[in-house]
mmCIF file of C-alpha atoms and ligand atoms in Angstrom:
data_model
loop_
_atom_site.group_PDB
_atom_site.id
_atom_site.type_symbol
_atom_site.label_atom_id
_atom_site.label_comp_id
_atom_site.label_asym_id
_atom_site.label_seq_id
_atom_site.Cartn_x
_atom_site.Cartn_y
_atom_site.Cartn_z
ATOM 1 C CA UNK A 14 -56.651 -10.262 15.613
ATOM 2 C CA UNK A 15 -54.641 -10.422 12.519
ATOM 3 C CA UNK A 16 -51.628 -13.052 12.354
ATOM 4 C CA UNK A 17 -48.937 -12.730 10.026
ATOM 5 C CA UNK A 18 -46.381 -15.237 9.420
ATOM 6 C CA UNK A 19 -43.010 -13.656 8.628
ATOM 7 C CA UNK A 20 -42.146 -17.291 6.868
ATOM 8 C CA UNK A 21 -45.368 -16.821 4.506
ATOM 9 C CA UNK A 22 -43.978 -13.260 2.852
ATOM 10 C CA UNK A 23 -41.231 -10.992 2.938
ATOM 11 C CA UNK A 24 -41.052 -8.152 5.494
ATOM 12 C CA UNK A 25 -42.430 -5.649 2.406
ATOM 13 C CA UNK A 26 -45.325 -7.381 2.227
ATOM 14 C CA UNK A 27 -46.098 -8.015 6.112
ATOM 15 C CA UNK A 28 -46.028 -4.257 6.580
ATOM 16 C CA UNK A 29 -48.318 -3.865 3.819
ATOM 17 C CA UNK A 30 -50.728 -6.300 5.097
ATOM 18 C CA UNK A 31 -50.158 -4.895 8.673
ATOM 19 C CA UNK A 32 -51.068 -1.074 7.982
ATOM 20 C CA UNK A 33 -54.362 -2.032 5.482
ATOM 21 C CA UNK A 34 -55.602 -4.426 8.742
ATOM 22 C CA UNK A 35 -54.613 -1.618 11.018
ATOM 23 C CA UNK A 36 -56.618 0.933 9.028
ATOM 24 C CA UNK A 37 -59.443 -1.852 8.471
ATOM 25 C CA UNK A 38 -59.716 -2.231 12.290
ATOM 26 C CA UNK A 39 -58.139 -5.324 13.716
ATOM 27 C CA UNK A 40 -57.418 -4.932 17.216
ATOM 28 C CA UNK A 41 -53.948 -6.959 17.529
ATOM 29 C CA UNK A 42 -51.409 -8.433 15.823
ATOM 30 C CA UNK A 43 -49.598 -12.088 15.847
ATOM 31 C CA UNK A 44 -46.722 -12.780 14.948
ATOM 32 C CA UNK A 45 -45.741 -16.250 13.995
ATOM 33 C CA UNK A 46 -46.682 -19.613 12.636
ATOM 34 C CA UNK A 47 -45.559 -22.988 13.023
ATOM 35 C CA UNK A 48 -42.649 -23.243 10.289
ATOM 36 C CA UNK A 49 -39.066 -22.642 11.610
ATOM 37 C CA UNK A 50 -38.898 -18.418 11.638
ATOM 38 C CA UNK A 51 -35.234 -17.407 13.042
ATOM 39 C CA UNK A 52 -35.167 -14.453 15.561
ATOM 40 C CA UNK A 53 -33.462 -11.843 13.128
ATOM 41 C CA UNK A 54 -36.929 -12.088 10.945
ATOM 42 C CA UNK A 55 -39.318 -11.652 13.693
ATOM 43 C CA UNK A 56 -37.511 -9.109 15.087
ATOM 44 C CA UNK A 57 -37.424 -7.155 12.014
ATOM 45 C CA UNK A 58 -40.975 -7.676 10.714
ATOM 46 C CA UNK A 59 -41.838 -6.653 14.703
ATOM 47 C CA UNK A 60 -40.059 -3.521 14.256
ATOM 48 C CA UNK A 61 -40.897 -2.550 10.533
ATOM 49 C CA UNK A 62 -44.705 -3.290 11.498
ATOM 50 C CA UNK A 63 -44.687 -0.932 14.503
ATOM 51 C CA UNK A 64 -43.545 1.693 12.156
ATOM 52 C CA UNK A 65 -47.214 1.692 10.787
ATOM 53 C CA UNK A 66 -49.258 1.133 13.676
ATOM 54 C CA UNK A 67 -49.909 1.632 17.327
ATOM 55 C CA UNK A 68 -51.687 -1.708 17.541
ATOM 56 C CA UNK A 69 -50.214 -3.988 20.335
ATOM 57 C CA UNK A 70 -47.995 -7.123 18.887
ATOM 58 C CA UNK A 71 -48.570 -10.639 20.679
ATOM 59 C CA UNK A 72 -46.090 -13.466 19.461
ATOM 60 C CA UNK A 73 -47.624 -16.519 18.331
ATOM 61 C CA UNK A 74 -44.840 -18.761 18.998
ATOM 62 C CA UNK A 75 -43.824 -22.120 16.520
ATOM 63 C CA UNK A 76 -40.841 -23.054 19.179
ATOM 64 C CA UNK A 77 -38.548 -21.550 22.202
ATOM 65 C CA UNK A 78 -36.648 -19.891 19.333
ATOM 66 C CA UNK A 79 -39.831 -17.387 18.378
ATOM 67 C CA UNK A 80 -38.494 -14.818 21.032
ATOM 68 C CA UNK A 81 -38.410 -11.084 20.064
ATOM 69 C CA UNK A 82 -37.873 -8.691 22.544
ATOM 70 C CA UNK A 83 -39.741 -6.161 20.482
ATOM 71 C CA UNK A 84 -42.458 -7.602 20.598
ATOM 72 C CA UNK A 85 -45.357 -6.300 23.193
ATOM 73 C CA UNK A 86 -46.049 -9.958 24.783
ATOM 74 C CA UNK A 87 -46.092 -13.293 23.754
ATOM 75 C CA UNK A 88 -48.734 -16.617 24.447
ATOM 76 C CA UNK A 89 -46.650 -18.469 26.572
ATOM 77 C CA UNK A 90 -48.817 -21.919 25.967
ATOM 78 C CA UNK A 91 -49.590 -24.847 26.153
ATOM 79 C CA UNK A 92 -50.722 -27.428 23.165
ATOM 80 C CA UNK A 93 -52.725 -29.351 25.132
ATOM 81 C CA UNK A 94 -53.897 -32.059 22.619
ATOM 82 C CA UNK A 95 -50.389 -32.673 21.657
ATOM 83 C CA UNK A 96 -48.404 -36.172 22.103
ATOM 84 C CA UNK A 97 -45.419 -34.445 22.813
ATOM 85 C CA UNK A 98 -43.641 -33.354 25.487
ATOM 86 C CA UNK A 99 -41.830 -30.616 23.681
ATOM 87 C CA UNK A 100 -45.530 -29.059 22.605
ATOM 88 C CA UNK A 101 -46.701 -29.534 26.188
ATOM 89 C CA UNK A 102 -43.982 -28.287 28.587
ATOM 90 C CA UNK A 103 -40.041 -28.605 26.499
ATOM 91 C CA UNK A 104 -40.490 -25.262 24.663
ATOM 92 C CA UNK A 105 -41.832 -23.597 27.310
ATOM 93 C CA UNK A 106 -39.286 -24.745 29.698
ATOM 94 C CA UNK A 107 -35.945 -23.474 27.369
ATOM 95 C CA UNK A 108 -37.609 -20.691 26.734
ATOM 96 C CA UNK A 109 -38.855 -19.245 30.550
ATOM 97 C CA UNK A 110 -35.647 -17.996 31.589
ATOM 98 C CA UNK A 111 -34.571 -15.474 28.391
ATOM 99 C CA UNK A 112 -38.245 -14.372 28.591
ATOM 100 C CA UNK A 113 -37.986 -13.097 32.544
ATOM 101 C CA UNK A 114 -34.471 -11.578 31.512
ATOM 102 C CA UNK A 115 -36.030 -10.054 28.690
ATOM 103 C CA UNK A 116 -39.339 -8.766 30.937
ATOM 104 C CA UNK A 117 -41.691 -9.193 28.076
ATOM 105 C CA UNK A 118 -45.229 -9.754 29.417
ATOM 106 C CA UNK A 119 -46.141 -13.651 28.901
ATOM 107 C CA UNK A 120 -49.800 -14.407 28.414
ATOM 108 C CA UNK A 121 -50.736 -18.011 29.743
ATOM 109 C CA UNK A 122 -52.632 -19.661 26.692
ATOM 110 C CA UNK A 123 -54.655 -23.282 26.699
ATOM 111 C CA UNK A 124 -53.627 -24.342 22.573
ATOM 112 C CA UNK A 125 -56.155 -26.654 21.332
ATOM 113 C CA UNK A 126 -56.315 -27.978 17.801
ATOM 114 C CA UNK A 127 -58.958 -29.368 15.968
ATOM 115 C CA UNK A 128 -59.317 -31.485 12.961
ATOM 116 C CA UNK A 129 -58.469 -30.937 9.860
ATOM 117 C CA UNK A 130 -55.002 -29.053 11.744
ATOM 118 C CA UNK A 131 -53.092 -28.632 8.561
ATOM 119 C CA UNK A 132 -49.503 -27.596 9.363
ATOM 120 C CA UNK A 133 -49.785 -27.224 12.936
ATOM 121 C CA UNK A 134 -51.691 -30.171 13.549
ATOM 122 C CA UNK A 135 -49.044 -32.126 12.092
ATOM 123 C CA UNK A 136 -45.741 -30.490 13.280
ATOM 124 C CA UNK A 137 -47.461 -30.084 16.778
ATOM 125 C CA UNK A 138 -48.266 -33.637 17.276
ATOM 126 C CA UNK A 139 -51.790 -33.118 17.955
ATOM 127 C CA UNK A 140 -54.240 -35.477 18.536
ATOM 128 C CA UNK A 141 -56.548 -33.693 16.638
ATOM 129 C CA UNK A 142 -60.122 -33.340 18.466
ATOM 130 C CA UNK A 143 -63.365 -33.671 16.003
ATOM 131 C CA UNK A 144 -64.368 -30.389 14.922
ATOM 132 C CA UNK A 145 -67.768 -31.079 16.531
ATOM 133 C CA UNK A 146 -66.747 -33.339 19.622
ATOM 134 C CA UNK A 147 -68.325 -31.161 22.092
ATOM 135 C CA UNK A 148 -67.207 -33.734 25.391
ATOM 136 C CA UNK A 149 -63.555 -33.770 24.756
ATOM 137 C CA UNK A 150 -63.206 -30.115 23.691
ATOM 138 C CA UNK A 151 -65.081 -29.297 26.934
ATOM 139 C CA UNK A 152 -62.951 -31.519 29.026
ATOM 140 C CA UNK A 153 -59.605 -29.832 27.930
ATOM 141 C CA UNK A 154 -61.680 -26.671 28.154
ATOM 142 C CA UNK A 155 -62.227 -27.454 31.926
ATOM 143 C CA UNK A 156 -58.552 -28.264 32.081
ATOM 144 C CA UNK A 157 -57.228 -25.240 30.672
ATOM 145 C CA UNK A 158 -59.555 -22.887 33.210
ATOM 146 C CA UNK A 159 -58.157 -25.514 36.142
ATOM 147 C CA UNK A 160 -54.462 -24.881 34.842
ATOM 148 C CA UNK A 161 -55.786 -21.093 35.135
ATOM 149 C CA UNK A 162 -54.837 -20.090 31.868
ATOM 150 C CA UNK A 163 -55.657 -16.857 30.781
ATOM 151 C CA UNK A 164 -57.089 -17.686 27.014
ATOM 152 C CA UNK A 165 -58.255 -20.384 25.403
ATOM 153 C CA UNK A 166 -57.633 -21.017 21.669
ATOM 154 C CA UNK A 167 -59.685 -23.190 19.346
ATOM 155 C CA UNK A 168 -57.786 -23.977 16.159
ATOM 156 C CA UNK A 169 -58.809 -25.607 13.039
ATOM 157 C CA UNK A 170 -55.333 -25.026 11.472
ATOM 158 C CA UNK A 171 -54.217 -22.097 9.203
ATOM 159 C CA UNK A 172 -55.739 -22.269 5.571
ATOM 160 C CA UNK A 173 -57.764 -24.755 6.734
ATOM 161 C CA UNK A 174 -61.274 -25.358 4.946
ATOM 162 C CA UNK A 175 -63.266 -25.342 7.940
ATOM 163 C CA UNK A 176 -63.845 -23.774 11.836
ATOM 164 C CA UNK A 177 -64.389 -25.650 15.170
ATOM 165 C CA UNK A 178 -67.947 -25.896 14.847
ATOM 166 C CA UNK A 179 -70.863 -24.057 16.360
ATOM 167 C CA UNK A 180 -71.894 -26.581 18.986
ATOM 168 C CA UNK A 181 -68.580 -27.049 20.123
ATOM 169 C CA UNK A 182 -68.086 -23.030 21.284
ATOM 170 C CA UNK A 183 -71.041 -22.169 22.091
ATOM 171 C CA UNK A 184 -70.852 -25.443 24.725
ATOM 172 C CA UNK A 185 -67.618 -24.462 26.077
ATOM 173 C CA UNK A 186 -68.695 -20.727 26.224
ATOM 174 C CA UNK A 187 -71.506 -21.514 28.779
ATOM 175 C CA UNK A 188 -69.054 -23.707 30.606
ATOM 176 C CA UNK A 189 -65.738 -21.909 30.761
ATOM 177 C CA UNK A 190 -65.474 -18.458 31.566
ATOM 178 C CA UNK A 191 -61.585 -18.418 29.820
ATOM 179 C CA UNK A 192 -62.194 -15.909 27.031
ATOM 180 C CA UNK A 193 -62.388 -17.708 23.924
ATOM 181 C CA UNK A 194 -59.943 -17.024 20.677
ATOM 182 C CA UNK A 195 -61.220 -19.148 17.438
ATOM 183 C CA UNK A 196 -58.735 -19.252 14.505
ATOM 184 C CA UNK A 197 -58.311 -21.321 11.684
ATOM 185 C CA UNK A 198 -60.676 -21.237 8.185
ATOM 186 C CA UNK A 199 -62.442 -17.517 8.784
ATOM 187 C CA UNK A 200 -62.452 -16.350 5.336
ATOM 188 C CA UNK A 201 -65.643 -14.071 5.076
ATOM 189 C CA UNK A 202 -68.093 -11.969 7.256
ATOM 190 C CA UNK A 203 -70.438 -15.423 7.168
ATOM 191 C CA UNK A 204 -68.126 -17.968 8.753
ATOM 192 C CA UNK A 205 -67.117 -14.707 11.189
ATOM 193 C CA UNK A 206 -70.542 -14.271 11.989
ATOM 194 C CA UNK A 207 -71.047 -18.056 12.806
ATOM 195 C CA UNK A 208 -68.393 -18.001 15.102
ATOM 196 C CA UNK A 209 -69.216 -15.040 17.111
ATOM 197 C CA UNK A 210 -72.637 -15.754 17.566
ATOM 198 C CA UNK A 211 -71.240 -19.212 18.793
ATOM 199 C CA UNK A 212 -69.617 -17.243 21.557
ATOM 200 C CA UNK A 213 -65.994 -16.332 20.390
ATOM 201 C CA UNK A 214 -64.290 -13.224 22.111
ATOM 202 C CA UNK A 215 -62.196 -13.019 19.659
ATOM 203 C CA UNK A 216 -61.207 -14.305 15.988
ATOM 204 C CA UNK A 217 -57.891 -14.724 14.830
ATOM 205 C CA UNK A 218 -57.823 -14.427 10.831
ATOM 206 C CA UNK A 219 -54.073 -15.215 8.512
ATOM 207 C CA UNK A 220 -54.988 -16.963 5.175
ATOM 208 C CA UNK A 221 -57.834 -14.695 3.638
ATOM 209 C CA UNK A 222 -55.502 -11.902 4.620
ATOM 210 C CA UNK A 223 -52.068 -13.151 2.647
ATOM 211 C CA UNK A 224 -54.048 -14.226 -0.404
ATOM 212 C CA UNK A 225 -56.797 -11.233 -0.302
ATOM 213 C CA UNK A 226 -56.142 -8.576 -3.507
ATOM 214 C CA UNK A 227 -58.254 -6.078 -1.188
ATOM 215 C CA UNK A 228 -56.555 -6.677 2.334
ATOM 216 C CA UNK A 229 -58.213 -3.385 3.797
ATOM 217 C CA UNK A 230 -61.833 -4.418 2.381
ATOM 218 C CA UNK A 231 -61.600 -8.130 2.930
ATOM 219 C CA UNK A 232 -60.818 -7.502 6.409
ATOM 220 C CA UNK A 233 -63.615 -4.637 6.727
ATOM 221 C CA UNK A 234 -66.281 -7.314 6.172
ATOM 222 C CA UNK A 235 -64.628 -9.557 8.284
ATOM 223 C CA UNK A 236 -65.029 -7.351 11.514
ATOM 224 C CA UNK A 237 -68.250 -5.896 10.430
ATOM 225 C CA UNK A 238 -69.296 -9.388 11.574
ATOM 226 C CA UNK A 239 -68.558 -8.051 15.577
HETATM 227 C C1 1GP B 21 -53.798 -19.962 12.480
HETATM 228 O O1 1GP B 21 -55.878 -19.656 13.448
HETATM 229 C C2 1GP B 21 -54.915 -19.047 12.686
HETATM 230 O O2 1GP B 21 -53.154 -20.215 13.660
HETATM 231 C C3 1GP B 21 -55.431 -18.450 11.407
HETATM 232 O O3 1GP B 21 -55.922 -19.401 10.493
HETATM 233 O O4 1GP B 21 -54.834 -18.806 8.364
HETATM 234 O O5 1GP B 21 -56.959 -20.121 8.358
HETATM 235 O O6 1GP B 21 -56.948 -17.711 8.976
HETATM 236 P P1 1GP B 21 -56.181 -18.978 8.956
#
C-alpha cells in the first residue's frame, strides 16, 4: 500500500506520486498522517487522485477530523499502546456517528507503534514497544484478535530508520491469524524482503516514495520483493 500525506506535498505532487505507484503496482492507497490535515485537503487530494487510478483509497486517519466521504473506507482504529484516551476510544467516539451518516465502509484496525515512533509515536502518546520485544507485541497482538479487529498494524513511525524487527512478526504471525500490515522505515526491496519473509501481508511504504527522484522505479523494486 502506498500512503500519502496530503500535509507532506501539495495536491500536484500527490497525484503525481499516486499515478507512478499506480502504474508501479501498489495495490491501495492511504490517505493521511498524523499532522493536523483539514477535510477540504483530503477531500481534494481523494478526488484529484481517483482521477488517475482505479486503485481503492483507505483513510489513514490523524484525528475524528480526517473524514472524507470520497474516500472508499477508512481504518476505524484503535492505538492500542497509547496513554491516551483520545488515541484509544475519544476519536473514534466523535467520529462514529458522521461516519454511519456518511455510509463509508469502516475497517476495524489494532494500531501498534514501535520504537523509534517518530511523529506518531509522539503525538499519539504511545508507549512505544521495543522493536524486538516479541512478549508484549504478542500480547497486544492477542488483544487486538480478542477485540476482533480486522488488521493489525505494526509501525515503526514514518521516516523512521528502522522496521519492527524480524522476530517480532514472524512470532505474532504464527500466533495471530489478524492479517498483518508493517509500515514504517521500508525504503528498498531488502528491508521489503525482510519483512515479508517475516510474515507481513502487507507493507505500507510513504517516505522513500515523497523523497524518491524515480517514484515509478523505486516503488517497482519495492514490490518485486512480494
Ligand atoms: C507510516 O508506516 C507508514 O505510517 C509509512 O512509513 O514513511 O517510513 O514509509 P514510512
Amino acid at each position: 500500500m502506498t500512503l500519502i500525506d496530503p500535509a507532506s506535498q501539495n495536491v500536484e505532487k500527490a497525484v503525481s506520486i499516486a499515478q507512478k505507484a499506480d502504474k508501479a503496482g501498489t495495490d491501495f492507497f492511504m490517505i493521511g498522517g498524523s499532522t493536523k490535515v483539514y477535510p477540504a485537503l483530503i477531500d481534494k487530494t481523494i478526488e484529484e487522485i481517483k482521477k488517475v487510478t482505479d486503485k481503492k483509497i483507505i483513510i489513514f486517519p490523524g484525528s475524528s477530523e480526517s473524514i472524507s466521504k470520497k474516500a472508499d473506507a477508512i481504518y476505524y482504529m484503535m492505538l492500542m499502546n497509547s496513554q491516551s484516551n483520545e488515541f484509544l476510544i475519544g476519536h473514534q467516539v466523535r467520529s462514529s456517528i458522521i461516519l454511519k451518516k456518511l455510509g463509508i465502509e469502516t475497517i476495524s484496525m489494532g494500531y501498534l507503534i514501535f520504537d523509534p515512533g517518530m511523529t506518531v509515536g509522539r503525538v499519539g502518546n504511545a508507549m512505544l514497544i521495543k522493536r524486538d520485544d516479541e512478549m508484549t507485541a504478542l500480547s497486544y497482538a492477542l488483544a487486538a484478535e480478542m477485540f476482533g479487529f480486522k488488521l493489525l498494524y505494526l509501525e515503526s513511525g514514518s521516516g523512521s530508520p528502522t522496521h519492527v524487527s524480524e522476530n517480532v512478526i514472524s512470532r505474532i504471525k504464527r500466533e495471530v491469524k489478524i492479517p498483518l500490515i508493517v509500515g514504517g522505515g521500508i525504503r528498498d526491496y531488502e528491508s521489503a524482503h525482510d519483512v515479508l519473509s517475516a510474515g507481513a501481508d502487507i507493507i505500507v511504504t510513504g517516505t522513500v516514495i515523497e523523497k524518491s527522484v524515480d517514484v515509478y522505479q523505486t516503488l517497482k523494486e519495492i514490490i518485486n520483493a512480494f
